[in-house]
PDB file of N, CA, C and O in Angstrom:
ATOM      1  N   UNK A   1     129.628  88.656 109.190  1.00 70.00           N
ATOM      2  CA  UNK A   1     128.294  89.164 108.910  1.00 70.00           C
ATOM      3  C   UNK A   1     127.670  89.720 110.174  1.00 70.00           C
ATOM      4  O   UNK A   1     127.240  90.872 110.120  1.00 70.00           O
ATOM      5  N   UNK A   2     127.555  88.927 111.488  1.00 74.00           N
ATOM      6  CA  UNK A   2     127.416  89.327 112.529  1.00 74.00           C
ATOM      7  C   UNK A   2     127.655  90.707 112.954  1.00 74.00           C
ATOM      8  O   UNK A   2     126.806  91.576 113.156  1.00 74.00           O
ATOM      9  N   UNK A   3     129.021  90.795 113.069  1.00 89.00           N
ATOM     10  CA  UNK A   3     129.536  91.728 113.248  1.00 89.00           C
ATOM     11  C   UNK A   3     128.968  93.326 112.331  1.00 89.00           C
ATOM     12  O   UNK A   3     128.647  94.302 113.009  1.00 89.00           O
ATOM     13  N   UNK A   4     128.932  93.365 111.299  1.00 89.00           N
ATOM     14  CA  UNK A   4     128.770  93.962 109.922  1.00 89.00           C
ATOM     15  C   UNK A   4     127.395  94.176 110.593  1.00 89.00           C
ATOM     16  O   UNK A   4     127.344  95.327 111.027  1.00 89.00           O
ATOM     17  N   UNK A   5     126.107  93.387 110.869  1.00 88.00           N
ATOM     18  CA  UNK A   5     125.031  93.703 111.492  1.00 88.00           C
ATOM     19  C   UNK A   5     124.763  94.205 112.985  1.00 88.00           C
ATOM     20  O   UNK A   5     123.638  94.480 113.405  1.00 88.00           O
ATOM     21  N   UNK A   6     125.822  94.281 113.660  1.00 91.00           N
ATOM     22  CA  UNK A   6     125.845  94.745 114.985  1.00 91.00           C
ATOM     23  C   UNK A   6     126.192  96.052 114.842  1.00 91.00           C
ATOM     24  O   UNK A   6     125.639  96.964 115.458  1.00 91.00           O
ATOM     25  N   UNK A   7     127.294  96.225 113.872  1.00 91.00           N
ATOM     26  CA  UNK A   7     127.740  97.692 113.420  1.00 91.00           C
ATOM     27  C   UNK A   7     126.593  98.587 113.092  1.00 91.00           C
ATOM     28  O   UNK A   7     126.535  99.693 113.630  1.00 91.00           O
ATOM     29  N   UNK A   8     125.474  98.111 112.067  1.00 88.00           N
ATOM     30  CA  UNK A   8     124.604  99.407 111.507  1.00 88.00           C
ATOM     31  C   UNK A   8     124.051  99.213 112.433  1.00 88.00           C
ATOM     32  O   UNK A   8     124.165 100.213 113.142  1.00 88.00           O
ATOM     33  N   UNK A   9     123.046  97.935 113.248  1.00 89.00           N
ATOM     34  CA  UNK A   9     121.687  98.498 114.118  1.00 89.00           C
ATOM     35  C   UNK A   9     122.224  99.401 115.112  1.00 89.00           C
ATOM     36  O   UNK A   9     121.330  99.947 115.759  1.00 89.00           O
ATOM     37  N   UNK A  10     123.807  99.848 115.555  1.00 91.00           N
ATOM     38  CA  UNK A  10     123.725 100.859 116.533  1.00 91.00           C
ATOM     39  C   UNK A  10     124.112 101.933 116.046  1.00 91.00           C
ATOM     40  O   UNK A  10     124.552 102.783 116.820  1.00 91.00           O
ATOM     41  N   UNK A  11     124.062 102.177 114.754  1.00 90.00           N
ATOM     42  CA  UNK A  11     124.013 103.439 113.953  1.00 90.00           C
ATOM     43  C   UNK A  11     125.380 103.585 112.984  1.00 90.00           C
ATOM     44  O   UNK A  11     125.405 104.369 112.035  1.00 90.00           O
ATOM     45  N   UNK A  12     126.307 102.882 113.285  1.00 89.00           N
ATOM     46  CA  UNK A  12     127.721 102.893 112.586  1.00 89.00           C
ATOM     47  C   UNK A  12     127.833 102.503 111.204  1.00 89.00           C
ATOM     48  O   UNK A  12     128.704 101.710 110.847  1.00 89.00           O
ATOM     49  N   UNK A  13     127.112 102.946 110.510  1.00 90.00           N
ATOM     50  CA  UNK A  13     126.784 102.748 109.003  1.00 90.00           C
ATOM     51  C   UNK A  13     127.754 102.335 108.039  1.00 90.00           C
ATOM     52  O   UNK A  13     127.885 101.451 107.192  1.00 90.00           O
ATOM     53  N   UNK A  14     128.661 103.742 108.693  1.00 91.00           N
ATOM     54  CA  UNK A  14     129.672 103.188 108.247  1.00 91.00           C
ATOM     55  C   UNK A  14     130.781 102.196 107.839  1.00 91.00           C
ATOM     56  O   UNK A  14     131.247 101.543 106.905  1.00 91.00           O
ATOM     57  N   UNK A  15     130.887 102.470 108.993  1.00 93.00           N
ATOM     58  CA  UNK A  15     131.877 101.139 109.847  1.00 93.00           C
ATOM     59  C   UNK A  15     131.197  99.983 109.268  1.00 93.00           C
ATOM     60  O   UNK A  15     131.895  99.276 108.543  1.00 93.00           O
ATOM     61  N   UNK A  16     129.808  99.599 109.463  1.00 94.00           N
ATOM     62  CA  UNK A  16     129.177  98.340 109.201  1.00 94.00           C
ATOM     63  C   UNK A  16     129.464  98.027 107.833  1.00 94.00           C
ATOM     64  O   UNK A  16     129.785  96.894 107.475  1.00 94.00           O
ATOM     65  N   UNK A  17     129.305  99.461 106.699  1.00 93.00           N
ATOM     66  CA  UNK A  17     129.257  98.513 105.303  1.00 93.00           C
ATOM     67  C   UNK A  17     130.902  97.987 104.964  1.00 93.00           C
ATOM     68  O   UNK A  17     131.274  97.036 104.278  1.00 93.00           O
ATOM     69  N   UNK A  18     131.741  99.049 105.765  1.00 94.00           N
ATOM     70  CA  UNK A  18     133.313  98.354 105.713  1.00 94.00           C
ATOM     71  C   UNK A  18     133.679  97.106 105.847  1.00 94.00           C
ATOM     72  O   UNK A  18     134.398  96.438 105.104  1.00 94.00           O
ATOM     73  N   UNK A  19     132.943  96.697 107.223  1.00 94.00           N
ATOM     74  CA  UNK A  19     133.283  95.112 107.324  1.00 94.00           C
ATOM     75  C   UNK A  19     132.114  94.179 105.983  1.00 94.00           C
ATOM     76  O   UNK A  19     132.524  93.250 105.287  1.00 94.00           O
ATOM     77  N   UNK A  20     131.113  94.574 105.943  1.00 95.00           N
ATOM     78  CA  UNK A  20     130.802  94.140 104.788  1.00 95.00           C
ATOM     79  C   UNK A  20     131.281  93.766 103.608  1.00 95.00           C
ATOM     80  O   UNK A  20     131.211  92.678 103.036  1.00 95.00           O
ATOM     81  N   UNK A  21     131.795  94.808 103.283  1.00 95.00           N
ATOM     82  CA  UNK A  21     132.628  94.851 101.625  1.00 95.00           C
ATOM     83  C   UNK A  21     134.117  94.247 102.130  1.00 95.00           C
ATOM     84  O   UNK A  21     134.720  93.693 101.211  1.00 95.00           O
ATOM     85  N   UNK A  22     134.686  94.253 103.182  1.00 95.00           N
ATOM     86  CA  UNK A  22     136.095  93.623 103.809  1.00 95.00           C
ATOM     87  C   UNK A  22     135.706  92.071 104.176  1.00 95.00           C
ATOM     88  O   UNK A  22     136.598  91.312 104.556  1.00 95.00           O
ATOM     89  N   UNK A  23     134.399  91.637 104.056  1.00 94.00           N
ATOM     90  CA  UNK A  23     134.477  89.754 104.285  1.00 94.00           C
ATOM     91  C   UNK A  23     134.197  90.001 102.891  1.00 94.00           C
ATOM     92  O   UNK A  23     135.346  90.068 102.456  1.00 94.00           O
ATOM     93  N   UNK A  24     133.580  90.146 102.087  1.00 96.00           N
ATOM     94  CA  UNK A  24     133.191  89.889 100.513  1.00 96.00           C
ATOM     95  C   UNK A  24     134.268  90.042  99.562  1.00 96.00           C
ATOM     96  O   UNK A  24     134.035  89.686  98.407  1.00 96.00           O
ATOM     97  N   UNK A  25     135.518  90.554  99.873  1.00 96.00           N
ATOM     98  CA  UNK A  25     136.931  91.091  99.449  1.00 96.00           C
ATOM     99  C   UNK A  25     137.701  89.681  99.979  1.00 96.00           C
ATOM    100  O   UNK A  25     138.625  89.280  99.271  1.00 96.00           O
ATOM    101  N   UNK A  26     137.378  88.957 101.123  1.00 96.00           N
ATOM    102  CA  UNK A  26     138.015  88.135 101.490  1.00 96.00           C
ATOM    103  C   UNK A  26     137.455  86.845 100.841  1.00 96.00           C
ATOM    104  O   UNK A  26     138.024  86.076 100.066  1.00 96.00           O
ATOM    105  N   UNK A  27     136.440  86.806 101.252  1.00 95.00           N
ATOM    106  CA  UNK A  27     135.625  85.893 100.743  1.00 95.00           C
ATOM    107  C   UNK A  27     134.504  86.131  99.345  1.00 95.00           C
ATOM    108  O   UNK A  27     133.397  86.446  99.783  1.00 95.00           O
ATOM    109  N   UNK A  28     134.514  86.098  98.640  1.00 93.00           N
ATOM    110  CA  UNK A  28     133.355  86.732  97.273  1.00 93.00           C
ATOM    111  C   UNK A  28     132.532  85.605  97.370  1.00 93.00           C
ATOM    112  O   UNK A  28     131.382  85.881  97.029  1.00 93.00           O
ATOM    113  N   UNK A  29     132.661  84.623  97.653  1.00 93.00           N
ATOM    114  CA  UNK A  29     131.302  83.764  97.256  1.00 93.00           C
ATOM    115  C   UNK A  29     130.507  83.526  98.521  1.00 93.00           C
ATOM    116  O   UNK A  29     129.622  82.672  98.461  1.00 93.00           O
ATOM    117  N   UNK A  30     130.718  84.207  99.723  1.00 95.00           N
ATOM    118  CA  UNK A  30     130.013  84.193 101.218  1.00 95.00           C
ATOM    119  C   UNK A  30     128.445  84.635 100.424  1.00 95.00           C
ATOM    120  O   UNK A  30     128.243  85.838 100.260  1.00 95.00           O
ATOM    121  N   UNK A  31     127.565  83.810 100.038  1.00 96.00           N
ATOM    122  CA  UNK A  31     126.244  84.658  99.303  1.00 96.00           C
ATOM    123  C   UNK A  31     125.521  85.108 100.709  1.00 96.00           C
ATOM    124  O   UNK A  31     124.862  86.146 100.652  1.00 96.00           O
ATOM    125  N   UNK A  32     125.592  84.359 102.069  1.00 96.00           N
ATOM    126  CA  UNK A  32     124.677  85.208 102.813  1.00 96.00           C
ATOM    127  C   UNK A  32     125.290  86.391 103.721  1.00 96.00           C
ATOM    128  O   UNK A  32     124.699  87.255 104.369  1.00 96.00           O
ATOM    129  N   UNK A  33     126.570  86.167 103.570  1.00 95.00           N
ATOM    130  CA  UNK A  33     127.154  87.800 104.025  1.00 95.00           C
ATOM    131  C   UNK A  33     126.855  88.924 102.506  1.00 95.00           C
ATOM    132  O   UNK A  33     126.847  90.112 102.830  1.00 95.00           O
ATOM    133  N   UNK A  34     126.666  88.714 101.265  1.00 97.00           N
ATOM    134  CA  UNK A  34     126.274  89.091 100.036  1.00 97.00           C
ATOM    135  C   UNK A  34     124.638  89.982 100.591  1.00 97.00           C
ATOM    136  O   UNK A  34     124.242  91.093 100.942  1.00 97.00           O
ATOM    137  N   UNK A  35     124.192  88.726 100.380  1.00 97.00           N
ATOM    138  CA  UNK A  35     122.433  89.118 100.807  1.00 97.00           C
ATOM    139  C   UNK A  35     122.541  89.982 101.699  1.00 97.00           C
ATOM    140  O   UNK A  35     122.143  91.095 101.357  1.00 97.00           O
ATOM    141  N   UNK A  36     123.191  89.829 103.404  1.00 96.00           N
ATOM    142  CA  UNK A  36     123.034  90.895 104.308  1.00 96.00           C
ATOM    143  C   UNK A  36     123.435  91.795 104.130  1.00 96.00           C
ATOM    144  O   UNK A  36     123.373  92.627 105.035  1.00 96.00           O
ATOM    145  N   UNK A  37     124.158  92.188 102.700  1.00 96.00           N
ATOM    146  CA  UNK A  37     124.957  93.187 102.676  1.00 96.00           C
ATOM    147  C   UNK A  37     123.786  93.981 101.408  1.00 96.00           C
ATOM    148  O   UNK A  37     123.855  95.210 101.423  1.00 96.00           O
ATOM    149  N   UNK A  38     123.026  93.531 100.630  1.00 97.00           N
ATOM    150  CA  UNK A  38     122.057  93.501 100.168  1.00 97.00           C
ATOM    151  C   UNK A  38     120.861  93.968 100.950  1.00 97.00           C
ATOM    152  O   UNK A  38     120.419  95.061 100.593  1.00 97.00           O
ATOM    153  N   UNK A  39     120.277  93.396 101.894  1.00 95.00           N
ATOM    154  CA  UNK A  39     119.454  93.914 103.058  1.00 95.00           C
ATOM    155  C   UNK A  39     119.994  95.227 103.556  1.00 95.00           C
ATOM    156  O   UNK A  39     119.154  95.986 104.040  1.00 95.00           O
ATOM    157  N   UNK A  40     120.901  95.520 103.534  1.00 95.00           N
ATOM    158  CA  UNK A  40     121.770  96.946 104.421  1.00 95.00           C
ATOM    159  C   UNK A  40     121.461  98.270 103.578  1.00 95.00           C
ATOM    160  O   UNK A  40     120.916  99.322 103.912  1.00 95.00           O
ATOM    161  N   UNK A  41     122.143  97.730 102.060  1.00 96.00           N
ATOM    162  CA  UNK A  41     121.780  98.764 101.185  1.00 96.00           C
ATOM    163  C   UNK A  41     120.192  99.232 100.554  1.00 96.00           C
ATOM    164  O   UNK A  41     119.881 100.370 100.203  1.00 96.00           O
ATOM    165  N   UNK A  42     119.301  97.989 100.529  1.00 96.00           N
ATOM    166  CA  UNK A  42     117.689  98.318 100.684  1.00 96.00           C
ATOM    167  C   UNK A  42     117.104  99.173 101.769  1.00 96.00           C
ATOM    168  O   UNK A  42     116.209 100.015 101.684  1.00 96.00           O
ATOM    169  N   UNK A  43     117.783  98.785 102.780  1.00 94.00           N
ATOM    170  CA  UNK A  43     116.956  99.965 104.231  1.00 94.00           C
ATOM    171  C   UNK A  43     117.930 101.016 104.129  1.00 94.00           C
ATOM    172  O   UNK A  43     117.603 102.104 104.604  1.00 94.00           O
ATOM    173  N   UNK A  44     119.231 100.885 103.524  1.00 95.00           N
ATOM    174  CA  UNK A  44     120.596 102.740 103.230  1.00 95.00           C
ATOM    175  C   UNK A  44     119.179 103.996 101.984  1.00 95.00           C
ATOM    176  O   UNK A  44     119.183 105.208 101.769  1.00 95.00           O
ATOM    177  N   UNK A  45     118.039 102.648 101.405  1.00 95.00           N
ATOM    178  CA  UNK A  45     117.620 103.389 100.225  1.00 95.00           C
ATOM    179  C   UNK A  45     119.038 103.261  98.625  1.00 95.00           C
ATOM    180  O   UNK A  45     119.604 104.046  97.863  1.00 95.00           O
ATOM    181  N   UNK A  46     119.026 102.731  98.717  1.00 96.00           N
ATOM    182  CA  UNK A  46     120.579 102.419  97.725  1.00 96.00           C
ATOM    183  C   UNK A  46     119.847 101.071  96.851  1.00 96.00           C
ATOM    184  O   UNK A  46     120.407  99.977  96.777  1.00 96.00           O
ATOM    185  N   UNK A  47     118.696 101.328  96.306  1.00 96.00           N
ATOM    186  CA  UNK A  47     118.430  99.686  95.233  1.00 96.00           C
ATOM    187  C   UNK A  47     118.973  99.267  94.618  1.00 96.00           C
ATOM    188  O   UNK A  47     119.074  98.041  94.651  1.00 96.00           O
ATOM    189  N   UNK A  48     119.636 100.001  93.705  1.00 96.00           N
ATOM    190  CA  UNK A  48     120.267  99.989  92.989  1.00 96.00           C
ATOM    191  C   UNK A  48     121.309  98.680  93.191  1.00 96.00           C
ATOM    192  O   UNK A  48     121.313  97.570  92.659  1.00 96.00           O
ATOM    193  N   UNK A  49     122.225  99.322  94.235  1.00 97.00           N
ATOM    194  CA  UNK A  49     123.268  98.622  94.426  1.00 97.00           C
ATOM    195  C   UNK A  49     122.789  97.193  94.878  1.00 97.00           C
ATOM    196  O   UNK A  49     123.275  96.222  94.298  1.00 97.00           O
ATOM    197  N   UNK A  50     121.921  97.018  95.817  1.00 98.00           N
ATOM    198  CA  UNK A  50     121.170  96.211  96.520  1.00 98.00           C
ATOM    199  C   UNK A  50     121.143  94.884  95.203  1.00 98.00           C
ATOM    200  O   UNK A  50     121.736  93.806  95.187  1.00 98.00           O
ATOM    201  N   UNK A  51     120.340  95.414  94.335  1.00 97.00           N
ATOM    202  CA  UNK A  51     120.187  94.480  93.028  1.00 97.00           C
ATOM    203  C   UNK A  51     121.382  94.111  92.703  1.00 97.00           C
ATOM    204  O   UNK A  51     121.706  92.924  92.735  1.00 97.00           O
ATOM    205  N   UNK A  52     122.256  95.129  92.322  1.00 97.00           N
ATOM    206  CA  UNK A  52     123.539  94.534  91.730  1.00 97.00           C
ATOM    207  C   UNK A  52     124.199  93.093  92.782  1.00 97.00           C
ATOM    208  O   UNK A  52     124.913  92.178  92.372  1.00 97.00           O
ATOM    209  N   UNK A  53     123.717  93.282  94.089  1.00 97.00           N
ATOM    210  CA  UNK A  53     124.545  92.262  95.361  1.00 97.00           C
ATOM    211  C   UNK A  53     123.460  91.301  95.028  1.00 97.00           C
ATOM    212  O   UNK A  53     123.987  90.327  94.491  1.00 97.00           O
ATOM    213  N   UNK A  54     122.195  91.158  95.114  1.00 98.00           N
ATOM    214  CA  UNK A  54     121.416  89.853  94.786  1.00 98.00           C
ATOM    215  C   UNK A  54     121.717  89.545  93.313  1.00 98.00           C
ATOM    216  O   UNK A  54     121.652  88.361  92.983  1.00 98.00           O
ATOM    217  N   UNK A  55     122.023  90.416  92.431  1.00 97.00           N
ATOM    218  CA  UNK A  55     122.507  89.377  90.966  1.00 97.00           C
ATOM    219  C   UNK A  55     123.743  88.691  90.905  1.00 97.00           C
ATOM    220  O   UNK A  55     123.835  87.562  90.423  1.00 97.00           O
ATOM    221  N   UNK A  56     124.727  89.344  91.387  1.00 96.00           N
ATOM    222  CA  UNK A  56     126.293  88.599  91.562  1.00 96.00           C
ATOM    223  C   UNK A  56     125.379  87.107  92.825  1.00 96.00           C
ATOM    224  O   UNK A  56     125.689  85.973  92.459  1.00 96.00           O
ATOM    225  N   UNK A  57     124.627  87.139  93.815  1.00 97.00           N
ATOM    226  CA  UNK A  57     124.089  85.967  93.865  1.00 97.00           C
ATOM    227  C   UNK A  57     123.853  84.808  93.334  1.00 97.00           C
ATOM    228  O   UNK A  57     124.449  83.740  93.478  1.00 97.00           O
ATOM    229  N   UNK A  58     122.339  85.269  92.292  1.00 97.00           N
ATOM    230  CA  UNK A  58     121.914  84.385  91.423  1.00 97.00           C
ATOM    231  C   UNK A  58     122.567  84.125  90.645  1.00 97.00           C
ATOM    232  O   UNK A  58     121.978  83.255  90.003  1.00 97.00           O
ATOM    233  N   UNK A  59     124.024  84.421  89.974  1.00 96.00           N
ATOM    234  CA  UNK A  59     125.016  84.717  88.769  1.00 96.00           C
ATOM    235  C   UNK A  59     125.457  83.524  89.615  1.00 96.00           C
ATOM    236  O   UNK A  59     125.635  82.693  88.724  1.00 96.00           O
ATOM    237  N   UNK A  60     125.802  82.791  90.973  1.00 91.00           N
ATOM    238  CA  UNK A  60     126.055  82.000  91.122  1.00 91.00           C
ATOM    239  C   UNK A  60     125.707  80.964  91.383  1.00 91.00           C
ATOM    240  O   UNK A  60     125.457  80.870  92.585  1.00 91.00           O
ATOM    241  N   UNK A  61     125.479  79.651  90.569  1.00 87.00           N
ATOM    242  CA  UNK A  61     124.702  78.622  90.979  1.00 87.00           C
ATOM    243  C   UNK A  61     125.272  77.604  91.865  1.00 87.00           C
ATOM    244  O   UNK A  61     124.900  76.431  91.841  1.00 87.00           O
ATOM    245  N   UNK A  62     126.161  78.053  92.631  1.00 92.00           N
ATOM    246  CA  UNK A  62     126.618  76.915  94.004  1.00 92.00           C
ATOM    247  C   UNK A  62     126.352  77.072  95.085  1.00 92.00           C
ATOM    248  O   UNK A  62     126.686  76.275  95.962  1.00 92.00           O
ATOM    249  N   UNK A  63     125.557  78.340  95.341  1.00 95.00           N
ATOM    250  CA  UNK A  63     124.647  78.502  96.733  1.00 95.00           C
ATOM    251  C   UNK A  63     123.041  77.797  96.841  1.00 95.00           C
ATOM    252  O   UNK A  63     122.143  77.631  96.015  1.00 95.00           O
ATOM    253  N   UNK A  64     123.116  77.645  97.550  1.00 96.00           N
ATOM    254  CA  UNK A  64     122.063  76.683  98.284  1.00 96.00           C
ATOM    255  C   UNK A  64     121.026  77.152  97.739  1.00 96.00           C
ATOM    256  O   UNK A  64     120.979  78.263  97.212  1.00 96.00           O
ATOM    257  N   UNK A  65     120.085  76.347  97.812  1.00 96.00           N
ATOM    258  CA  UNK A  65     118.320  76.847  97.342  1.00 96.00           C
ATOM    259  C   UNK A  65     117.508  77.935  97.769  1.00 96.00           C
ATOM    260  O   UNK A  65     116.808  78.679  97.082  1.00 96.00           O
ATOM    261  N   UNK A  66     117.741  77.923  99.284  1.00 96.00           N
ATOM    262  CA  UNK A  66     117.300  78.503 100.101  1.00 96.00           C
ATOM    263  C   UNK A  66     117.479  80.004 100.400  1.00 96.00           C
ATOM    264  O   UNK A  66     116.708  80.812 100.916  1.00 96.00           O
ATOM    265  N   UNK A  67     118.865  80.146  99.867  1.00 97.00           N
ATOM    266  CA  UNK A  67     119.480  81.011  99.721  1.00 97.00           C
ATOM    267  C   UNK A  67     119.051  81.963  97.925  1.00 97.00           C
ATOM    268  O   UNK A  67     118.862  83.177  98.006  1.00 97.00           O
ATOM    269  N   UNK A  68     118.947  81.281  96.495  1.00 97.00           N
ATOM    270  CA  UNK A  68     118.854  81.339  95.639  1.00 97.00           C
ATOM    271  C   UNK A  68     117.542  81.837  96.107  1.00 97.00           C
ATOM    272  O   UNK A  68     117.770  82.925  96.636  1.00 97.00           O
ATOM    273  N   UNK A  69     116.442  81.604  96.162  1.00 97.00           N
ATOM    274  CA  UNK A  69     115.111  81.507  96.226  1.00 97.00           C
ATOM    275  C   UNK A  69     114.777  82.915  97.298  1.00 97.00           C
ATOM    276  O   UNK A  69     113.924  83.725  96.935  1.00 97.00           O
ATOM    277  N   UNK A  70     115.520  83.111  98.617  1.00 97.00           N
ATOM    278  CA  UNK A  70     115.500  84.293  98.897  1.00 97.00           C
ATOM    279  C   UNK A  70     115.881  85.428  98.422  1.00 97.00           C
ATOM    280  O   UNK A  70     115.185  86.377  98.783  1.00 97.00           O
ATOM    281  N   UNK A  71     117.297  85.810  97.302  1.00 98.00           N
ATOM    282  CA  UNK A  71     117.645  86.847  96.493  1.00 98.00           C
ATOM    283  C   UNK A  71     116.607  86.911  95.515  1.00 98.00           C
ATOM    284  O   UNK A  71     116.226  88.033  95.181  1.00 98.00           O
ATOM    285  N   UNK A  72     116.015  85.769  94.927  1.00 97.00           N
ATOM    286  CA  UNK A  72     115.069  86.000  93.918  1.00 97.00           C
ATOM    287  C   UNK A  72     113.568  87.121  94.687  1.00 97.00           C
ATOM    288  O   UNK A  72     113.007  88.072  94.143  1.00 97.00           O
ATOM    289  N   UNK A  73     113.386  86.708  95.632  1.00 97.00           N
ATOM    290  CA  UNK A  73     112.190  87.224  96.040  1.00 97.00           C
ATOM    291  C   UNK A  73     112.419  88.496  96.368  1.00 97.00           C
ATOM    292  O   UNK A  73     111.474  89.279  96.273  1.00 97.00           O
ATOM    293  N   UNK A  74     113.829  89.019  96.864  1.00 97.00           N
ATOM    294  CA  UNK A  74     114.140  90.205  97.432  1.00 97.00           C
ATOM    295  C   UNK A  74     113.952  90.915  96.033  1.00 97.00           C
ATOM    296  O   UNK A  74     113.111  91.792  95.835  1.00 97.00           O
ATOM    297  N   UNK A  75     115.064  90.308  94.839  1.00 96.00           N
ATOM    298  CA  UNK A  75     115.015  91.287  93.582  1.00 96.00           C
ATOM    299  C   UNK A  75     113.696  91.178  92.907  1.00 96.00           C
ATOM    300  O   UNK A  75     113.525  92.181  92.214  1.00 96.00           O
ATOM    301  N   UNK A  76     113.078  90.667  92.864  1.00 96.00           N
ATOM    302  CA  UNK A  76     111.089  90.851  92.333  1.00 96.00           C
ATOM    303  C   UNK A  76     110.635  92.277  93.243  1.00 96.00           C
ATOM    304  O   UNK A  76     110.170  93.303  92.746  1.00 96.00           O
ATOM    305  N   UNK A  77     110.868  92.067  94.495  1.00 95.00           N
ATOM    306  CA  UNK A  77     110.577  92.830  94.997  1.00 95.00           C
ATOM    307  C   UNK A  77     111.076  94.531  94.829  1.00 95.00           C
ATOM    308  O   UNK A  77     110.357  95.493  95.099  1.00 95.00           O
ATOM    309  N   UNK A  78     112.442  94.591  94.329  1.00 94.00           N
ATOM    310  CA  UNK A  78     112.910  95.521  94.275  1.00 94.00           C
ATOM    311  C   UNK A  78     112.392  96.352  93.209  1.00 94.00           C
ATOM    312  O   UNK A  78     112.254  97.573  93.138  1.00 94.00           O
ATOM    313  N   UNK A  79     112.074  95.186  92.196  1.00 91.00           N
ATOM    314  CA  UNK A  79     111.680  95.745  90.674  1.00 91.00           C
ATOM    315  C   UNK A  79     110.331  95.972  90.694  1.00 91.00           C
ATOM    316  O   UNK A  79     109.905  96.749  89.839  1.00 91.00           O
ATOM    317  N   UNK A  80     109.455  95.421  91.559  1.00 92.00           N
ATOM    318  CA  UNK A  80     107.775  95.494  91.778  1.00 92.00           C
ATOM    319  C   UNK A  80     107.896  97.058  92.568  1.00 92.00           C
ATOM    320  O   UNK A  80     106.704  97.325  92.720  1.00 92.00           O
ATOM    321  N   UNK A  81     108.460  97.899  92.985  1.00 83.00           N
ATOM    322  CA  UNK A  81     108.871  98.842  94.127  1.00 83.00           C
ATOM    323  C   UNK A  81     108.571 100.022  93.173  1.00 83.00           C
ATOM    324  O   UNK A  81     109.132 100.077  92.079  1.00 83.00           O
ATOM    325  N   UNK A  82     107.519 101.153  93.657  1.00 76.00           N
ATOM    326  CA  UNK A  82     107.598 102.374  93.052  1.00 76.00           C
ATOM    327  C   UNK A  82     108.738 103.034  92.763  1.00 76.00           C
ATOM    328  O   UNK A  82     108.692 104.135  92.214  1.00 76.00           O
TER     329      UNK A  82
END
């Protein structure tokens, strides 16, 4: 995830959502490499997709509260959004 976030803030967009979608390919139930990958596509302008990464979230109920409770607020938000 780190990594994946070091990639876009120096502009490598690319590159960044690769390692993104390459730990989530490795790992699918990482929900907060999910979310950051979620956060990436909200500031790409991409909601769409963004939602689809916080529902495969909430679709899972073995992540933490803290975690649950932040995708919820992100997707309210997405749907409250002109």
């Amino acid at each position: 995830r780190l990594f994946a976030e070091v990639l876009a803030e120096s502009g490598n967009r690319g590159a960044a959502e690769t390692e993104w979608r390459r730990g989530l390919a490795a790992s699918p139930q990482a929900g907060w490499l999910r979310l950051s990958l979620a956060r990436y596509l909200i500031a790409e302008r991409r909601p769409r997709e963004a939602e689809g990464e916080l529902d495969r979230i909430l679709a899972d109920e073995g992540h933490p509260e803290d975690l649950i409770a932040t995708a919820q607020a992100m997707r309210e938000a997405l749907r409250s959004a002109p």
